[in-house]
Amino acid sequence: MKKTSLKDLPSVHQVLLEIKDDISLHNNYLKFIINKELDKIRGEIKEGEISKSPQELLVYIIDRVLIESAPQLVNIINGTGIVLHTGFGRAPFNGRALKGIADRLEGYVNLEFDLQTGKRGDRQDHIRDHLSAL
């Protein structure tokens, strides 16, 4: 196989066209990931460490972008014996509480709106007494 040259690299636009239906991320973030991968491969080409056809390069970059853009937070099992392990991000939500939160997030809420006066309120009003009780 002939030596890979920089002109064999696909354009950012070409990679975006190939993956547009597979990933639902903002284009600017996708471009950032694609450019990062292209920069890595440019370095490898300059060092003579890579020998791929233009099509193989495109497939390789798409694979790397899919890996880089995959969700990185996943559910795990806490087998440490420590109930609230700070390395695990937060305490788990109770299913009923989580449904209640989801119901509130579905539409607009009166976060900074006082329903009694019809004027702008303070977002802390909703939790001040709860926090004081703790």
mmCIF file of C-alpha atoms in Angstrom:
data_model
loop_
_atom_site.group_PDB
_atom_site.id
_atom_site.type_symbol
_atom_site.label_atom_id
_atom_site.label_comp_id
_atom_site.label_asym_id
_atom_site.label_seq_id
_atom_site.Cartn_x
_atom_site.Cartn_y
_atom_site.Cartn_z
ATOM 1 C CA MET A 1 0.000 0.000 0.000
ATOM 2 C CA LYS A 2 1.235 3.495 -0.776
ATOM 3 C CA LYS A 3 2.292 5.805 2.007
ATOM 4 C CA THR A 4 -0.560 7.802 3.537
ATOM 5 C CA SER A 5 -0.325 11.529 2.914
ATOM 6 C CA LEU A 6 -2.059 14.475 4.539
ATOM 7 C CA LYS A 7 -4.192 14.981 1.435
ATOM 8 C CA ASP A 8 -5.758 11.546 2.108
ATOM 9 C CA LEU A 9 -7.425 12.906 5.247
ATOM 10 C CA PRO A 10 -11.163 13.523 4.976
ATOM 11 C CA SER A 11 -12.504 17.017 5.584
ATOM 12 C CA VAL A 12 -14.415 17.829 8.754
ATOM 13 C CA HIS A 13 -17.481 18.353 6.561
ATOM 14 C CA GLN A 14 -17.116 14.894 5.013
ATOM 15 C CA VAL A 15 -16.939 13.254 8.451
ATOM 16 C CA LEU A 16 -19.963 15.254 9.635
ATOM 17 C CA LEU A 17 -21.979 14.117 6.618
ATOM 18 C CA GLU A 18 -21.144 10.482 7.348
ATOM 19 C CA ILE A 19 -22.132 10.592 11.036
ATOM 20 C CA LYS A 20 -24.947 13.163 11.089
ATOM 21 C CA ASP A 21 -27.664 10.549 11.638
ATOM 22 C CA ASP A 22 -25.709 8.484 14.181
ATOM 23 C CA ILE A 23 -24.964 11.166 16.776
ATOM 24 C CA SER A 24 -27.238 13.755 18.345
ATOM 25 C CA LEU A 25 -24.677 16.250 19.625
ATOM 26 C CA HIS A 26 -24.182 19.921 18.855
ATOM 27 C CA ASN A 27 -22.234 20.467 15.625
ATOM 28 C CA ASN A 28 -19.604 22.631 17.340
ATOM 29 C CA TYR A 29 -18.810 19.843 19.795
ATOM 30 C CA LEU A 30 -18.703 17.265 17.009
ATOM 31 C CA LYS A 31 -16.348 19.491 15.009
ATOM 32 C CA PHE A 32 -14.127 19.812 18.086
ATOM 33 C CA ILE A 33 -13.912 16.009 18.432
ATOM 34 C CA ILE A 34 -13.324 15.520 14.695
ATOM 35 C CA ASN A 35 -10.568 18.148 14.636
ATOM 36 C CA LYS A 36 -8.925 16.541 17.667
ATOM 37 C CA GLU A 37 -8.871 13.170 15.906
ATOM 38 C CA LEU A 38 -7.650 14.710 12.644
ATOM 39 C CA ASP A 39 -4.812 16.438 14.527
ATOM 40 C CA LYS A 40 -3.753 13.110 16.071
ATOM 41 C CA ILE A 41 -3.752 11.403 12.681
ATOM 42 C CA ARG A 42 -1.858 14.298 11.056
ATOM 43 C CA GLY A 43 0.889 13.752 13.612
ATOM 44 C CA GLU A 44 0.941 10.010 12.915
ATOM 45 C CA ILE A 45 1.118 10.625 9.160
ATOM 46 C CA LYS A 46 4.008 13.068 9.582
ATOM 47 C CA GLU A 47 5.851 10.492 11.685
ATOM 48 C CA GLY A 48 5.148 7.784 9.101
ATOM 49 C CA GLU A 49 3.270 5.704 11.689
ATOM 50 C CA ILE A 50 0.081 5.171 9.705
ATOM 51 C CA SER A 51 -0.650 3.513 6.385
ATOM 52 C CA LYS A 52 -4.329 3.666 5.445
ATOM 53 C CA SER A 53 -6.330 4.432 2.334
ATOM 54 C CA PRO A 54 -8.575 7.531 2.332
ATOM 55 C CA GLN A 55 -11.635 5.314 2.928
ATOM 56 C CA GLU A 56 -9.911 3.496 5.802
ATOM 57 C CA LEU A 57 -8.989 6.862 7.313
ATOM 58 C CA LEU A 58 -12.603 8.012 7.111
ATOM 59 C CA VAL A 59 -13.879 4.837 8.787
ATOM 60 C CA TYR A 60 -11.162 5.078 11.452
ATOM 61 C CA ILE A 61 -12.018 8.707 12.240
ATOM 62 C CA ILE A 62 -15.744 7.957 12.380
ATOM 63 C CA ASP A 63 -15.075 5.096 14.827
ATOM 64 C CA ARG A 64 -12.943 7.378 17.010
ATOM 65 C CA VAL A 65 -15.594 10.132 16.957
ATOM 66 C CA LEU A 66 -18.315 7.641 17.940
ATOM 67 C CA ILE A 67 -16.178 6.435 20.853
ATOM 68 C CA GLU A 68 -15.284 9.981 21.966
ATOM 69 C CA SER A 69 -18.886 11.189 21.780
ATOM 70 C CA ALA A 70 -20.437 8.234 23.626
ATOM 71 C CA PRO A 71 -21.934 8.975 27.061
ATOM 72 C CA GLN A 72 -19.249 8.573 29.689
ATOM 73 C CA LEU A 73 -21.418 8.453 32.796
ATOM 74 C CA VAL A 74 -22.909 5.013 33.297
ATOM 75 C CA ASN A 75 -24.751 3.334 36.139
ATOM 76 C CA ILE A 76 -22.560 1.319 38.477
ATOM 77 C CA ILE A 77 -23.067 -0.875 41.518
ATOM 78 C CA ASN A 78 -21.724 0.477 44.788
ATOM 79 C CA GLY A 79 -20.104 -2.542 46.389
ATOM 80 C CA THR A 80 -17.783 -0.527 48.626
ATOM 81 C CA GLY A 81 -19.870 -0.650 51.777
ATOM 82 C CA ILE A 82 -19.854 3.155 51.888
ATOM 83 C CA VAL A 83 -23.452 4.309 51.474
ATOM 84 C CA LEU A 84 -22.699 7.835 50.194
ATOM 85 C CA HIS A 85 -19.457 7.435 48.254
ATOM 86 C CA THR A 86 -18.364 10.881 46.996
ATOM 87 C CA GLY A 87 -16.598 9.349 44.020
ATOM 88 C CA PHE A 88 -19.931 8.065 42.741
ATOM 89 C CA GLY A 89 -21.316 11.555 42.187
ATOM 90 C CA ARG A 90 -24.430 11.702 44.346
ATOM 91 C CA ALA A 91 -26.874 9.680 46.366
ATOM 92 C CA PRO A 92 -29.245 7.628 44.208
ATOM 93 C CA PHE A 93 -32.739 9.041 43.672
ATOM 94 C CA ASN A 94 -35.770 7.181 44.926
ATOM 95 C CA GLY A 95 -37.965 6.176 41.958
ATOM 96 C CA ARG A 96 -40.980 8.147 43.204
ATOM 97 C CA ALA A 97 -38.855 11.244 43.877
ATOM 98 C CA LEU A 98 -37.288 10.983 40.445
ATOM 99 C CA LYS A 99 -40.720 10.782 38.811
ATOM 100 C CA GLY A 100 -41.766 13.885 40.758
ATOM 101 C CA ILE A 101 -38.697 15.748 39.535
ATOM 102 C CA ALA A 102 -39.335 14.637 35.947
ATOM 103 C CA ASP A 103 -42.961 15.819 36.179
ATOM 104 C CA ARG A 104 -41.783 19.286 37.255
ATOM 105 C CA LEU A 105 -39.168 19.478 34.510
ATOM 106 C CA GLU A 106 -41.657 18.716 31.746
ATOM 107 C CA GLY A 107 -43.012 22.264 31.608
ATOM 108 C CA TYR A 108 -42.465 25.705 33.069
ATOM 109 C CA VAL A 109 -42.290 26.109 36.851
ATOM 110 C CA ASN A 110 -42.619 29.084 39.159
ATOM 111 C CA LEU A 111 -38.951 29.054 40.174
ATOM 112 C CA GLU A 112 -38.625 32.845 40.394
ATOM 113 C CA PHE A 113 -42.285 33.788 40.201
ATOM 114 C CA ASP A 114 -44.519 34.469 43.195
ATOM 115 C CA LEU A 115 -47.956 33.056 42.375
ATOM 116 C CA GLN A 116 -49.625 35.013 45.210
ATOM 117 C CA THR A 117 -48.426 38.442 44.084
ATOM 118 C CA GLY A 118 -48.038 37.741 40.372
ATOM 119 C CA LYS A 119 -44.564 39.292 40.485
ATOM 120 C CA ARG A 120 -41.011 38.090 40.288
ATOM 121 C CA GLY A 121 -40.043 36.063 43.334
ATOM 122 C CA ASP A 122 -36.884 34.593 44.823
ATOM 123 C CA ARG A 123 -35.741 31.124 43.767
ATOM 124 C CA GLN A 124 -34.621 30.417 47.339
ATOM 125 C CA ASP A 125 -38.182 30.785 48.685
ATOM 126 C CA HIS A 126 -38.977 27.230 47.626
ATOM 127 C CA ILE A 127 -36.205 25.623 49.666
ATOM 128 C CA ARG A 128 -35.319 28.115 52.420
ATOM 129 C CA ASP A 129 -37.477 26.474 55.117
ATOM 130 C CA HIS A 130 -36.419 22.964 54.079
ATOM 131 C CA LEU A 131 -32.742 23.861 54.327
ATOM 132 C CA SER A 132 -33.255 25.642 57.643
ATOM 133 C CA ALA A 133 -34.898 22.524 59.057
ATOM 134 C CA LEU A 134 -31.841 20.464 58.184
#
